[in-house]
Structures are given as C-alpha cells and as structure tokens.
C-alpha cells in the first residue's frame, strides 16, 4: 500500500514538503522556513515595541518639560526682538526729549536774560512805576510756567503697536462666508444726481465701526458721509462744483478717513493731487500725481496707485516732501511680473504685502515687501467672463484667511479667490448688468463692516449695495 502524499509547496523555498500554515499571512511553510518566518515576525514585533517605547518616552519628556515645545523658542525669539525694539525706541525718545528740553531751556534762558537786563536797567536808573513792576511780575510768571510745563514736550500714547504682535492659532478648515443674493440699497439709489439723497458714480467707499458710509462721489466732485440707516448723505469735502480751488475737488476716486481728528485724505484724481481736509481746512500733500486709489497699512504708511506711471508708491505719514518709495510696478506699462497696466484699488496686509488690481491686465497681483516683482494671485488669463478670468478688476480686499475678494467690474460681479487656486467663485452679482437687487452695474469699491456684511459701490447704478451675511 502506497504512503499518502500530504506534501505541498513551501511558500518560501518552493519545494514540495510537509508544510504548516501561518494564520497571519495565510501562507504555508516547511518546518525550517516556518521557524525562520516566525523569527522574522518576532524581530518585527521587537522593532515595533521599541518604537512604542521610544514614543512613550517622548510623551513623558513632553509632560515633564512642556516648555521644550518647538514654538516656545519662536516665542522667546519674538520676546527678545520686541524687547530690543522697545529699548531702541526708548533710547530714541530719550534723546529726542533731551534735545527738545535743551532747546526749550535755551529759549527760556534767553527770555530770562532779557528780563534780567531790564531789571538791572531799572535799578540803575532808579526810575520805575507800577506798570513796570506788573510787566516784570507777569514775565516772571510766564517763564516760570514755561519752565514747569514745556509746551513742546509731551508724551502721546499711540494705539498702533510698533512691535509685531503674534498669536497662537489652531489650524482648521476656513469657513467660506455666504451672502444673501438680494442686496439692500443703503446709499443713493435715487437716480443719477447731486441732491443729498443721490450720488453720481460712486467709486471708493469706507464703512466705519458705526456702519456709517464714506463715499468718493466721483461725478459730483465731493466726499459724502451717509450716516447709518438714514435716507440722505452729508457732504464733508468738496461739493463746491468741479474745480481746482482749495475748497473744490475734481473727480475724487478714493479717500482715507481719520474720524478721531476729522481728517480726510483724498485722491483728487482730476486735479492730480493728494489733498487733506482737516476740520474744513485744506492742505495739498502731494502735487502732480495721477493718484487713482489709496490704502494705508497698520504702521501708518500711505500707499498711492498711479495710473500713468503704472506703479504704487508708499509714503510715511506726514513725510510727503519726498518722492516716496516704489513698492509695486514702476517698470513701465506692461504685463510682465515686474510691470502693471493701470493699477487701481489696493489692499495691504499685515506683512506689508501689496495686493493690486492690475486693471487692464485683468489680474490681481501680490507684491511682497521689498520684492522686485509680483505674483499673479487672481485672474491673469486674459479678459473674459470665465471663473478664471476678469474684465477690468477694481476693488480688492483680502480677509484674515487670505481669501481675495475682487469687484469684477465689466462682468458685474464680486468674486472670491483663494490664493493658489486656478479659479475663483462668484459670491454676489454675476446676473448680467442690471439695476435689480441681485444685479450690479460696473462695481468698484468694496468694504466689509464688523459683522462681515459686504458693501459694494455699484458705480453705474449710482448706489451703495449692502449684501447681508448668511449666518
């Protein structure tokens, strides 16, 4: 009788042998190879166990030394940098105070010497009366007050921090806001005109914390403030007809407001000047500039787009007697990355990167601080109405998540672009040109209020539209 053949092929050596199954991999091994296979599994288990032990050790180290977190050193470096800046600023302020104090003391001393000479003269001539004595008494009182309270030395608290603030942020998927598609008209909307309840081709707009609306009323040659929930506006600059007198404007396109001192800086485009209105008094800040739009960063630097030189320049607030610094463009009209073609609206982020609506290149450019060329962050695919195109973009805003909002003027829509994406999306408008509540006609300026409601300068409909956020 023949012996039964119970041999099968070994998975490892491929020979016909008596084999044994491995439950884990569902393969069969001969006795020798099974032992080797089990040893390999044992070795792998040892490696994994060591990995778990090392990980447990790391957890214990983190628990025992929480200050060894990698971000702690970044915070420590920020602290050192901030302290260095504070010390540097403090030394500058001390030197300024000492210099001002010396100037003040010298002036007081000159006044004192003058009075002293008069006293000596009166004593010498022995001719004086009550009038002379009252005069000397008042002079002594004045220079004493001036010594105790120097008029040109004071401490002013600036709410703007000159050190870079930091914060810890838990990364999460950004929330994409949505807005009601039918807008509310909150200014104008009563036809083209110059009455107090009308506006004529509004361009730049700004919404303050009280939801009051400031409007560059281009064709009415005035700046209008439209109080929250009112039926008419109030002219706060210009409004004296088209002209170049100090109390007149000519096609203002944008403005920056400082409500604390009632100051407005205006891009007086038709007069080729930057003019400041301060408590109804006017001062020309910059002459002979084709100023199209304005922006200001958190450090108080003023940015001006020039549509003839095809550039953006930056000035330090109050120092307008120089040529400023080119921060975007300035290499002639063109569509290269170091050029612009009719730059209009701008937005400046926390890092002083400048976003520019490069209108006739139908794109939005981002110029990082001190860079020699920009990067296309929206559009740039020729003029058109597709989701990856613009047609003469105007207003631009960038939110805290880096999402870019653009008034796509001749497509009559507002778009949102996420940096790095090839296409944008329509957030409001885009229902062909029209004057219905869900339509726009050549939108220009954009602004958000504190509740993230979206305001649009609906230029050719002569109105300001408010699109309420969907909560």
Coordinates of N, CA, C and O in Angstrom, one line a residue, residues 3 20 45 52 81 92 119 134 191 229 234 241 344 354 362 365:
X3 N 2.3 5.1 0.5 CA 2.1 6.1 1.5 C 1.4 7.3 0.9 O 1.7 7.7 -0.2
X20 N 3.2 23.8 7.0 CA 2.4 24.2 8.1 C 1.9 25.6 7.8 O 2.6 26.5 7.3
X45 N 8.2 42.5 15.6 CA 7.5 42.8 16.9 C 8.4 43.6 17.8 O 8.0 44.6 18.4
X52 N 7.2 51.9 20.1 CA 6.2 52.4 21.1 C 6.9 52.8 22.4 O 6.5 53.8 23.0
X81 N 13.3 90.0 20.4 CA 13.2 91.0 19.3 C 12.4 92.2 19.8 O 12.8 93.4 19.5
X92 N 15.7 106.3 21.5 CA 15.4 107.4 20.6 C 14.5 108.5 21.2 O 14.8 109.7 21.0
X119 N 15.6 144.6 34.4 CA 15.6 144.8 35.9 C 16.8 145.6 36.3 O 16.8 146.6 37.1
X134 N 4.4 145.4 37.2 CA 3.4 144.4 36.8 C 3.9 143.7 35.6 O 3.8 142.5 35.4
X191 N -31.5 107.5 -8.5 CA -31.1 108.1 -9.8 C -29.8 108.9 -9.8 O -29.3 109.3 -8.7
X229 N -28.4 104.0 8.4 CA -29.9 103.9 8.4 C -30.6 105.2 8.2 O -31.6 105.5 8.7
X234 N -24.4 113.6 3.7 CA -23.9 114.9 4.1 C -22.5 115.1 3.4 O -21.6 114.3 3.6
X241 N -18.7 122.4 -6.6 CA -18.5 122.4 -8.1 C -17.2 121.9 -8.4 O -16.3 121.8 -7.6
X344 N -5.3 100.1 -10.0 CA -6.4 100.8 -9.4 C -6.4 100.5 -7.9 O -5.5 101.0 -7.2
X354 N 1.5 94.1 -0.8 CA 0.5 94.9 -1.5 C -0.2 94.1 -2.6 O 0.4 93.5 -3.5
X362 N -6.1 92.6 -16.4 CA -7.2 91.8 -15.9 C -6.7 90.7 -15.0 O -7.0 89.5 -15.1
X365 N -2.4 91.3 -8.6 CA -1.0 91.0 -8.3 C -0.7 91.1 -6.8 O -1.3 92.0 -6.1

